[in-house]
Tab-separated table of C-alpha atoms in Angstrom:
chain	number	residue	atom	x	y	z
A	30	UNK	CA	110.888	113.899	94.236
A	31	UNK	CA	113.836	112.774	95.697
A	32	UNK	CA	117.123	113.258	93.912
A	33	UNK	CA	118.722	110.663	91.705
A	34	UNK	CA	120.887	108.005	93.887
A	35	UNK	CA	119.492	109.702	97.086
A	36	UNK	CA	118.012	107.083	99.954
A	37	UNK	CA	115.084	109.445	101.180
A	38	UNK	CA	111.897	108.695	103.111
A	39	UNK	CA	108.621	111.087	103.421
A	40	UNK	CA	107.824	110.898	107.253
A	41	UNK	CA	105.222	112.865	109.169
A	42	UNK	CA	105.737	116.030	111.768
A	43	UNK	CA	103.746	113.971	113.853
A	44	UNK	CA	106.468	111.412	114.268
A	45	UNK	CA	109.210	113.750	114.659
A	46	UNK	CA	107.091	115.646	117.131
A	47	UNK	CA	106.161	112.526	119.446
A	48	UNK	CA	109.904	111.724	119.180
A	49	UNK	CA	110.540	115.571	120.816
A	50	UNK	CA	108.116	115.273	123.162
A	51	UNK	CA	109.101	112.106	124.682
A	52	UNK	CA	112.405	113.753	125.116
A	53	UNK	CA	111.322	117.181	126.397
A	54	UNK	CA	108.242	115.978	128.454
A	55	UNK	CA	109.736	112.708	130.311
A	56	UNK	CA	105.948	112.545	132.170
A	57	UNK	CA	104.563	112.062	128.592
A	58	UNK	CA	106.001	108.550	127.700
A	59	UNK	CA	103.616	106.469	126.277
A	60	UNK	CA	103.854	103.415	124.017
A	61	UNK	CA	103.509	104.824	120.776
A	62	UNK	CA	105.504	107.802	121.559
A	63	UNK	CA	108.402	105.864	122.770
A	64	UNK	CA	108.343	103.939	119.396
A	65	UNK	CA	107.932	106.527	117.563
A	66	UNK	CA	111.389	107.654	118.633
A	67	UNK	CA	112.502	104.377	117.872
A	68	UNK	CA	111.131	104.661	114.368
A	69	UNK	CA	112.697	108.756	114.000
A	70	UNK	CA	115.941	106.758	115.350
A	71	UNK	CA	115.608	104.054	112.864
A	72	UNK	CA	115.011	106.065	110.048
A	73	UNK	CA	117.812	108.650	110.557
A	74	UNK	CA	120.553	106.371	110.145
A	75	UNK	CA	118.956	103.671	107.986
A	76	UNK	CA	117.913	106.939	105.131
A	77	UNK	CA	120.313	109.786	103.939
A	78	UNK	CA	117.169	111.961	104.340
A	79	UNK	CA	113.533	112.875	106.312
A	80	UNK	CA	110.916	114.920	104.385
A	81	UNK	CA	107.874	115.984	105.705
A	82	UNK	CA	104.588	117.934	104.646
A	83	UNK	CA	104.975	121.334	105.505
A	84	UNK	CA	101.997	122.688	107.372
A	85	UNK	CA	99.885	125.361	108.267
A	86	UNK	CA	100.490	124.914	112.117
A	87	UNK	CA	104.019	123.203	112.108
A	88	UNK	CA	105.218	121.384	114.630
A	89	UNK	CA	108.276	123.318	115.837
A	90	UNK	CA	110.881	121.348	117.818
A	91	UNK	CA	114.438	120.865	118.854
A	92	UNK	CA	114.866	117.392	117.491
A	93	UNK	CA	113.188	118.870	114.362
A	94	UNK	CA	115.623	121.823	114.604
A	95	UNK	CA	118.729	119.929	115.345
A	96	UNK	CA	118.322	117.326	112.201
A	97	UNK	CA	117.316	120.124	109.639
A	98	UNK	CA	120.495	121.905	111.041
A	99	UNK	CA	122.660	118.857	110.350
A	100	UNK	CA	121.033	118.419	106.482
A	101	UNK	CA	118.989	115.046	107.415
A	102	UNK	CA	115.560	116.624	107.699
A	103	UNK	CA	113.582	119.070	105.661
A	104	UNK	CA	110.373	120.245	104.460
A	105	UNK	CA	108.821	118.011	101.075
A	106	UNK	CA	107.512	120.356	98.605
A	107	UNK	CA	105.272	118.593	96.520
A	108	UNK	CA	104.769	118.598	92.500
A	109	UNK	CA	101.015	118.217	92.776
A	110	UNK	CA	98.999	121.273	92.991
A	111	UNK	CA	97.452	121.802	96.963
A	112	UNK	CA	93.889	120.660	95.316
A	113	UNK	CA	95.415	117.445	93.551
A	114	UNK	CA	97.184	116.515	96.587
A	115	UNK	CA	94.622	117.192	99.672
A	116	UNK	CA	91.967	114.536	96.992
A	117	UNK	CA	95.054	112.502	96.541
A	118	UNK	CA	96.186	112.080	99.562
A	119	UNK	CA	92.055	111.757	101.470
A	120	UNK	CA	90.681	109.835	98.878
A	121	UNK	CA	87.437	111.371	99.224
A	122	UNK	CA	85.323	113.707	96.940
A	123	UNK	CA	86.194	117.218	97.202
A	124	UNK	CA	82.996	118.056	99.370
A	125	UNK	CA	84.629	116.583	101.861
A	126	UNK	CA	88.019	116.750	100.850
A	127	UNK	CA	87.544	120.971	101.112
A	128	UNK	CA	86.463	120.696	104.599
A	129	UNK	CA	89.413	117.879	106.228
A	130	UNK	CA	92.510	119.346	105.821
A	131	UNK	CA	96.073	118.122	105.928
A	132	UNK	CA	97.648	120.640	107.818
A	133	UNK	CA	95.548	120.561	110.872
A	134	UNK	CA	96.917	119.111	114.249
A	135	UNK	CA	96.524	115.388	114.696
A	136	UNK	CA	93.960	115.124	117.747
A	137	UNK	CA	95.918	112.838	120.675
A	138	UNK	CA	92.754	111.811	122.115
A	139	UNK	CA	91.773	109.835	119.657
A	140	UNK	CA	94.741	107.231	120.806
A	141	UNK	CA	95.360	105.389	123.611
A	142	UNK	CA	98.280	104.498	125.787
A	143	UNK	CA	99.050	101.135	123.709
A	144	UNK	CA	98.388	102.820	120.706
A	145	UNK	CA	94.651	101.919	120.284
A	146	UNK	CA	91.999	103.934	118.072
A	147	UNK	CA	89.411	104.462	120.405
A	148	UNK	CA	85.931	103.034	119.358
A	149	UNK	CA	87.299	100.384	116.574
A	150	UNK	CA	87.345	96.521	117.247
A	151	UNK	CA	91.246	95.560	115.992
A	152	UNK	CA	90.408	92.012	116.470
A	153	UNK	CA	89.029	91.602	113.081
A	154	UNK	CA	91.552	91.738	111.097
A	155	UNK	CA	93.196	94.290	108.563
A	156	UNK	CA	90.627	94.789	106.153
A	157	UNK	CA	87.706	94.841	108.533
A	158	UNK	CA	89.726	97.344	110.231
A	159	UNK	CA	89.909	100.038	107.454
A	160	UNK	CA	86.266	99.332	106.672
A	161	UNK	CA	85.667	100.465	110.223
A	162	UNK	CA	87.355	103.672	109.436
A	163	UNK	CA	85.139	103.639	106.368
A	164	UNK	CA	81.868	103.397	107.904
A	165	UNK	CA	82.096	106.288	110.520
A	166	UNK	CA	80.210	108.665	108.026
A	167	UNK	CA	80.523	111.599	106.801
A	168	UNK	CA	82.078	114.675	108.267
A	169	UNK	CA	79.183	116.506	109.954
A	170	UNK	CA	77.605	113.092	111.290
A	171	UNK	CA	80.815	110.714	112.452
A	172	UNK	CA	80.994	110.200	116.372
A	173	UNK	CA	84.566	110.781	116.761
A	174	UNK	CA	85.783	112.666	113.406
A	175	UNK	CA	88.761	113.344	114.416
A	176	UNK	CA	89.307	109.255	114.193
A	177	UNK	CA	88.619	109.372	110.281
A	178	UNK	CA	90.235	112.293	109.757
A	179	UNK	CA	94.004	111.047	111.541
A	180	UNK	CA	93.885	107.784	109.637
A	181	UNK	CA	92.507	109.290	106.411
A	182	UNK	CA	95.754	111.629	106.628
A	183	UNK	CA	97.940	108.492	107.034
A	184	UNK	CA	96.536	106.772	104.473
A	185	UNK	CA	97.043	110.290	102.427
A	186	UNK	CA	100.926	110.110	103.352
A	187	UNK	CA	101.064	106.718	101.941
A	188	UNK	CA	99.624	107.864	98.235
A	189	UNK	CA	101.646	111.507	98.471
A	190	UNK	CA	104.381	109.747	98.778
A	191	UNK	CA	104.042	107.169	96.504
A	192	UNK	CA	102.441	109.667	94.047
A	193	UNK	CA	106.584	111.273	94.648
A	194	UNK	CA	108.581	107.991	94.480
A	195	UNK	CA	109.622	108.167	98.438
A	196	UNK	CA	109.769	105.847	100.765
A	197	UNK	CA	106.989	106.093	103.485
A	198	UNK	CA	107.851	106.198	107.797
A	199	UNK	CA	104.306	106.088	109.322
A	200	UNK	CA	104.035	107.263	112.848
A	201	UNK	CA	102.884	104.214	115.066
A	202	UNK	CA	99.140	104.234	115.526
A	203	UNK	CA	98.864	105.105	111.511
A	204	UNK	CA	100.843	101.797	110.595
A	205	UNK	CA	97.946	99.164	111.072
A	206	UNK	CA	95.533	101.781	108.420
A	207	UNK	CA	98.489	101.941	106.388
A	208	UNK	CA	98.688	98.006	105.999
A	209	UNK	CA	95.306	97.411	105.690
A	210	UNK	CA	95.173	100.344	102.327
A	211	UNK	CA	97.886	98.350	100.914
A	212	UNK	CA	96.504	94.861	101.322
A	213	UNK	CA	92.703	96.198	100.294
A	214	UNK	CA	94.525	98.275	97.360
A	215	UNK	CA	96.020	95.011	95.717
A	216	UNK	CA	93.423	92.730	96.238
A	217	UNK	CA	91.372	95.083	94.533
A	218	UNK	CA	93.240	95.332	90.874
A	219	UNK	CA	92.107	93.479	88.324
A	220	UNK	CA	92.972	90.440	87.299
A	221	UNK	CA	93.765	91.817	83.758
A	222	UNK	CA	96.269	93.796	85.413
A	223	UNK	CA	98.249	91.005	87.054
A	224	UNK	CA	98.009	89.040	82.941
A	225	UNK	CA	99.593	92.762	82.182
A	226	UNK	CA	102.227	92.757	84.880
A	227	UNK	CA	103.567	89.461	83.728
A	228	UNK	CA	103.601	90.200	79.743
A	229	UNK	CA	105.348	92.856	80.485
A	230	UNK	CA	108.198	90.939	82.727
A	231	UNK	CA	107.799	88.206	80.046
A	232	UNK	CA	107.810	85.823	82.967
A	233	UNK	CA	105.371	82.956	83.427
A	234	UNK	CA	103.794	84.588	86.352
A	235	UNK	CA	100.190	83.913	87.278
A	236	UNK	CA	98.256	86.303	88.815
A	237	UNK	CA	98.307	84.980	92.640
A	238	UNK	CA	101.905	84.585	92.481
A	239	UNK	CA	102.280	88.667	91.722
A	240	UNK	CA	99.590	89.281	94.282
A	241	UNK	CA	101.949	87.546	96.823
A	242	UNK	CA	105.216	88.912	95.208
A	243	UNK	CA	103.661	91.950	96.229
A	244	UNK	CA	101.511	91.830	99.047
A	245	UNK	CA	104.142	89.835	101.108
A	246	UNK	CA	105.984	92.006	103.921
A	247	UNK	CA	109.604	91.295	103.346
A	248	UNK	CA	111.898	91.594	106.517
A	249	UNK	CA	115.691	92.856	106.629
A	250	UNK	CA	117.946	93.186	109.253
A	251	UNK	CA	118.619	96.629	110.692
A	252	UNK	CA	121.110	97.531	113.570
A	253	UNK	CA	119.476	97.889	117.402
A	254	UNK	CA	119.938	101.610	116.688
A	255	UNK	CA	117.572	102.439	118.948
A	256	UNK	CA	118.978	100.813	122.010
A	257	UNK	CA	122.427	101.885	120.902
A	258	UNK	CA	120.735	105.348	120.989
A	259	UNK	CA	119.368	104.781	124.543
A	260	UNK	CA	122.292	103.038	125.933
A	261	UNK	CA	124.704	105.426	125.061
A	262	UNK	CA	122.737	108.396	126.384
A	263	UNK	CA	123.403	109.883	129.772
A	264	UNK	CA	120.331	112.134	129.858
A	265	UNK	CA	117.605	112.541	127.552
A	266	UNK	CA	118.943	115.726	126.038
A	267	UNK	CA	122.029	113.810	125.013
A	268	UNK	CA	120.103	111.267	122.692
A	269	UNK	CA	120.272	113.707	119.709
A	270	UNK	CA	123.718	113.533	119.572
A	271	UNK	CA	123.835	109.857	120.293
A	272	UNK	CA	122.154	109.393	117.575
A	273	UNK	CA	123.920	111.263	114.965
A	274	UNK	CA	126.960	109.060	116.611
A	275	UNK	CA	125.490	105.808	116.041
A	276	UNK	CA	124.705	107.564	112.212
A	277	UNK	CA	128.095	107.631	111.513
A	278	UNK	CA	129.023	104.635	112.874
A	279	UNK	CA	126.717	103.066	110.281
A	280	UNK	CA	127.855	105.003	107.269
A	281	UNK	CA	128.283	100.776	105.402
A	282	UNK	CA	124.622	100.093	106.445
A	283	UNK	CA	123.189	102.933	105.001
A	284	UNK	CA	125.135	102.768	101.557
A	285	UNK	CA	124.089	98.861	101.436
A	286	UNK	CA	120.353	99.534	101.963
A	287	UNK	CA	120.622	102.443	99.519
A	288	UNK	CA	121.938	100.440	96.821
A	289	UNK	CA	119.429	97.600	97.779
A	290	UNK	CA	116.368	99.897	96.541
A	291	UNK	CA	118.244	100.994	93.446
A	292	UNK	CA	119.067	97.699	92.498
A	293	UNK	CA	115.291	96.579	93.445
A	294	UNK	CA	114.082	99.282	91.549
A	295	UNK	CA	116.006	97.732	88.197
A	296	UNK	CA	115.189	94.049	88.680
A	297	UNK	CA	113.808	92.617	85.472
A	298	UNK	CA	111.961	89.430	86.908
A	299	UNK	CA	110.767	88.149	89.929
A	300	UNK	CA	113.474	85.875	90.496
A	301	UNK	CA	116.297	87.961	90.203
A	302	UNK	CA	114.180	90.139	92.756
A	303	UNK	CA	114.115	87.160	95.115
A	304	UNK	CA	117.928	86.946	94.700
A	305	UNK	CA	118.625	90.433	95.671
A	306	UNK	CA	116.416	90.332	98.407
A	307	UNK	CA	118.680	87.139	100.030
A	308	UNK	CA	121.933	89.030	99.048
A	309	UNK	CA	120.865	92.404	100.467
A	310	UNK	CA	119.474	90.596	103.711
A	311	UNK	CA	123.029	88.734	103.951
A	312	UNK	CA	125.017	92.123	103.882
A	313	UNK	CA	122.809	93.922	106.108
A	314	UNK	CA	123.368	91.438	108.457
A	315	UNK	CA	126.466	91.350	108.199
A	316	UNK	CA	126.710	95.662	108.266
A	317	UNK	CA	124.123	95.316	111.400
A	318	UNK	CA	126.415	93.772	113.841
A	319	UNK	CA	125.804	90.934	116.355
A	320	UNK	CA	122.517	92.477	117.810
A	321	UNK	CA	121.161	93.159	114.893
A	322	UNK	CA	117.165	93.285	114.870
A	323	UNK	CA	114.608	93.008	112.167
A	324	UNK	CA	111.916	95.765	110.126
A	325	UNK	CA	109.267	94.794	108.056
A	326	UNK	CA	108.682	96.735	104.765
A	327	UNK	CA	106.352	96.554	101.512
A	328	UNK	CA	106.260	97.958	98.848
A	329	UNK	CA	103.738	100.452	97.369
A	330	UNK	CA	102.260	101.414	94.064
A	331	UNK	CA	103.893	103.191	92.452
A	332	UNK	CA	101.908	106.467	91.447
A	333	UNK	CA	103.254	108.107	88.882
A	334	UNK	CA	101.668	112.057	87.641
A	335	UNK	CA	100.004	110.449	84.930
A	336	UNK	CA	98.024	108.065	87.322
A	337	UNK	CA	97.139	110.914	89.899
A	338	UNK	CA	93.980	112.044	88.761
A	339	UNK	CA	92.551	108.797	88.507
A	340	UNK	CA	93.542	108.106	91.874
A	341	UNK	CA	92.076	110.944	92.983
A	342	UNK	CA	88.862	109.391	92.840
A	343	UNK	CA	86.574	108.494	96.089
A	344	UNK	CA	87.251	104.727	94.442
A	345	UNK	CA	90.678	104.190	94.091
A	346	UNK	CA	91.041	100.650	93.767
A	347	UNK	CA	89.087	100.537	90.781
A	348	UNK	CA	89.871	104.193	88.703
A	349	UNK	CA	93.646	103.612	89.178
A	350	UNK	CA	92.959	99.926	88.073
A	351	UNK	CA	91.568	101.092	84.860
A	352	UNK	CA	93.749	103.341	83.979
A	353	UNK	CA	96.774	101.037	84.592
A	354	UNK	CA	96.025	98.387	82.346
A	355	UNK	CA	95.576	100.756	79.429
A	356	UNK	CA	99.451	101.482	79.289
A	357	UNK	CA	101.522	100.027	76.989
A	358	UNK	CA	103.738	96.976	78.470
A	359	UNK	CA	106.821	99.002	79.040
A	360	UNK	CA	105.506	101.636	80.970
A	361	UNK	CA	103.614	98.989	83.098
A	362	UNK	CA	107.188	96.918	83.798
A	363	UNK	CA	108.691	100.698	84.937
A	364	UNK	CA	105.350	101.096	87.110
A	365	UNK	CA	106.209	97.724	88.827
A	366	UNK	CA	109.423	98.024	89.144
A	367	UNK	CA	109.971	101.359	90.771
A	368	UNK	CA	107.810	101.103	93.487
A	369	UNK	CA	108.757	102.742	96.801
A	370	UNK	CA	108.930	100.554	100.342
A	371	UNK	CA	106.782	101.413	103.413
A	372	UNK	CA	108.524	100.375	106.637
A	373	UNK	CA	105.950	99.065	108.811
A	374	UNK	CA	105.734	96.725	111.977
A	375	UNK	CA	108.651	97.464	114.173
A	376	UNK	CA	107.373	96.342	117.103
A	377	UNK	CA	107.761	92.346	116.570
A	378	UNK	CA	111.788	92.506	116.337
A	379	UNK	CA	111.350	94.652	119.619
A	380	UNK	CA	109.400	91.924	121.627
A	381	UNK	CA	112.447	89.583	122.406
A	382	UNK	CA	114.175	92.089	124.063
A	383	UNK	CA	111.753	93.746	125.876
A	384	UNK	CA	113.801	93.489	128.953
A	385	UNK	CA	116.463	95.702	127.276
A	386	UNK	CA	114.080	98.257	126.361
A	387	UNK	CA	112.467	98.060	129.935
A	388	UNK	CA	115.883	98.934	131.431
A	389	UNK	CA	116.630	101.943	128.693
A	390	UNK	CA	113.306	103.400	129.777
A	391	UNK	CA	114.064	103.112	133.454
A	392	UNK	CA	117.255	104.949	132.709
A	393	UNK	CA	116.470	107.452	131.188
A	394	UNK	CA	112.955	108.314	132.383
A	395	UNK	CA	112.736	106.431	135.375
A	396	UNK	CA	111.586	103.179	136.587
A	397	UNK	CA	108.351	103.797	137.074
A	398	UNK	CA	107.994	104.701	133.224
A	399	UNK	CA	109.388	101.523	132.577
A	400	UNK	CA	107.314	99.012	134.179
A	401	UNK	CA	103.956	101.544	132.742
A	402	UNK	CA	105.644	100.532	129.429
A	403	UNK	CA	105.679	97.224	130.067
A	404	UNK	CA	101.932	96.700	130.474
A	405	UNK	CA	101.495	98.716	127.338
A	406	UNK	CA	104.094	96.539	125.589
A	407	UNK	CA	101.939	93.531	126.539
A	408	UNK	CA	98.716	94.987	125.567
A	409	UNK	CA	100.001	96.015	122.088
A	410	UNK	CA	101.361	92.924	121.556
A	411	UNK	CA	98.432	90.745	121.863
A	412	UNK	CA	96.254	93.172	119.485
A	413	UNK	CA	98.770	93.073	117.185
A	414	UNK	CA	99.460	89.818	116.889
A	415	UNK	CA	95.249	89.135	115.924
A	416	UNK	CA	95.655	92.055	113.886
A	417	UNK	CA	97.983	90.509	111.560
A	418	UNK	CA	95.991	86.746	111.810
A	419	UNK	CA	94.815	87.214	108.177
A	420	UNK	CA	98.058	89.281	106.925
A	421	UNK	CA	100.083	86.266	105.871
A	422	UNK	CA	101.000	86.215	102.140
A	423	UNK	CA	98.565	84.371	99.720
C-alpha cells in the first residue's frame, strides 16, 4: 500500500525491461517497445514512485538499476498472501491458477511489431476482444497459451493493484485487455449497486449516469516528456539522465497531479468531481508547458481486503457484485470514492506529432528505425482506432 500523501503507481518489470532493452539493444526497436519507454518516461516524472511485482526470474537492468538507485523504483510487496494474490490477480480457479504463474517470463512471440496479439481479431471491439482471450481454453488444450497467460497477468496487475490502492502503468500490448476488464467489469454490476452508489452520495444519480461517471476515460494534459527525453539525449545511454532532468524540471506538475488524486479521492458528489476534474486539467496545462500532450486514464474498483476473496472467484463480475451491495452506505461512498486511475491509451496524443517522434527515432537509433516505426505507427493506429469504435461513454 502506498504511503499516505505519496503519488505511486504499480507498473510491470516487463515495461521497465522493454524500456532497457530499447536502449541497450538499438536493433530491437519495435513499436511497443519504443512506447513503452515513452510510458516508463511518462510515469517517472508524472508519479513520485514505480512498484513492481517482484519475481522469481527478475528482470535485471540498468534502467531498473539506475531508478531504484535514485529512490523512484522498487519492488511492491504485497499484503495478500502468494495464494490470494496469484487467484486474485488470474481470476481463474486454483486448478489452473496453481499451474500459470505470475513470475514467469512474458513470452515476446506472442506480439507483433505493432503491438498485435497474434491469432485474435481486434476489429471487434473491446469486449469481443477479452472474450477472445476467454475462449482459448484451458491450459493443457489452448493453441497459443502463452497468449492467455500474458493478458491474464495484465489483467492480474490491474486487480493487485487495485486490491493495494495504486495506480496501474500497463505495458503497451496489455492496455487494450486492460480496457476491455474494466468496461466488461462495470457493465456487469448490478443495477442495485448503482441505486446503492447514489444513496450513499445522496445525489439524484441514476444508474446510467454512474455507469458513465465511471466508465468514461477522462483525459489530462501531461508534458511531451518523452520527446523532451529524446531531444535532449545525445546517445541512448544518456536518456537516463535526461530523464531524471526533465523530472526535476517538472517538480509543479507532479505536486499538481498528486494533489489531483487526493482531492479526487475526497469528492463527495459527482459534480464537485466534475469540477475538479476542469480545475486540475486547467493547472496541468498550465504546469505542462506549450507542447503539452494528452493521457487517458480511468479509474478502477476499488478492491479493498474485505472484497478480495470474493473477487477471487473464476466470476468476478458477479461475486464482487454481491458482496458490494451488502455494505452499509458509508463504506460503499469510501469504496467509490477511493478508487485508483489506470493510465491507458497514450498513443492518440502521440499521433499528431508523429513527425517529431520519427525524427527522435532517427536520432538516436538511426533512420532506418525510424521510417520501420512509421509503418508500425500507421498500422497501430488504424486497429486502434476500431478498437475503441464501441468505447465511447454511455
Amino acid at each position: 500500500m502506498a504511503e499516505t500523501g505519496e503519488n505511486v503507481a504499480l507498473v510491470t518489470q516487463t515495461l521497465v525491461a522493454n524500456a532497457s532493452t530499447v536502449l541497450s539493444r538499438p536493433d530491437a526497436l519495435t513499436l511497443p517497445l519504443f512506447l513503452d519507454l515513452c510510458a516508463l518516461c511518462e510515469a517517472v516524472v508524472l508519479l513520485d514512485r514505480l512498484e513492481a511485482l517482484g519475481a522469481a526470474d527478475e528482470h535485471v537492468t540498468l534502467l531498473g538499476r539506475h531508478l531504484g538507485e535514485e529512490g523512484l523504483y522498487r519492488t511492491f510487496q504485497p499484503k495478500l498472501s502468494p495464494d490470494e494474490l496469484r487467484r486474485v490477480m488470474l481470476r481463474l480457479p486454483d486448478e489452473l491458477a496453481k499451474r500459470i504463474t505470475l513470475d514467469a517470463d512474458d513470452p515476446g512471440h506472442a506480439v507483433d511489431a505493432t503491438g498485435a496479439v497474434t491469432g485474435l481479431d481486434y476489429t471487434t471491439g473491446l469486449n469481443n476482444l477479452l472474450a477472445q482471450v476467454d475462449a482459448l481454453g484451458g491450459y493443457a488444450s489452448c493453441g497459443d497459451c502463452s497468449v492467455k497467460e500474458r493478458m491474464y497477468r495484465g489483467n492480474g496487475y490491474l486487480l493487485a493493484a487495485a486490491a493495494h490502492g495504486l495506480d496501474y502503468f500497463p505495458d503497451f500490448d496489455r492496455v487494450p485487455f486492460v480496457a476491455g476488464t474494466l468496461q466488461k467489469t462495470y457493465r456487469s454490476l448490478p443495477r442495485r449497486l448503482y441505486d446503492e452508489v447514489s444513496e450513499s452520495l445522496d445525489e439524484p444519480l441514476n444508474g446510467g449516469e454512474l455507469v458513465a461517471e465511471w466508465a468514461a476515460m477522462s483525459t489530462i494534459p501531461i508534458p511531451p516528456i518523452s520527446a523532451l527525453v529524446l531531444s535532449r539525449a545525445s546517445s541512448l545511454d544518456d536518456v537516463p539522465e535526461q530523464l531524471l532532468r526533465v523530472r526535476d524540471e517538472f517538480r509543479r506538475y507532479r505536486r499538481y497531479f498528486g494533489d489531483f488524486k487526493a482531492e479526487l479521492s475526497h469528492a463527495d458528489t459527482v459534480r464537485e468531481r466534475r469540477k475538479l476534474l476542469a480545475r486540475y486539467q486547467a493547472l496541468l496545462a498550465e504546469a505542462s508547458g506549450p507542447d503539452r500532450e494528452t493521457v487517458s486514464l480511468t479509474e478502477m474498483l476499488n478492491l479493498t481486503e474485505k472484497a478480495v476473496k470474493a473477487a477471487a472467484g473464476p466470476a468476478l463480475p458477479t461475486s464482487y457484485g454481491a458482496l458490494l451491495v451488502t455494505q452499509p452506505v458509508d463504506w460503499i461512498r469510501r469504496w467509490w470514492q477511493r478508487r485508483p486511475l489506470a493510465i491507458l491509451f497514450r498513443l492518440d496524443s502521440k499521433l499528431p506529432r508523429l513527425s517529431e517522434y520519427r525524427h527522435l527515432v532517427g536520432k538516436l537509433w538511426g533512420d532506418e528505425a525510424g521510417h520501420l516505426l512509421l509503418g508500425q505507427v500507421a498500422g497501430h493506429g488504424t486497429r486502434l482506432r476500431t478498437l475503441l469504435a464501441d468505447a465511447e461513454p454511455a
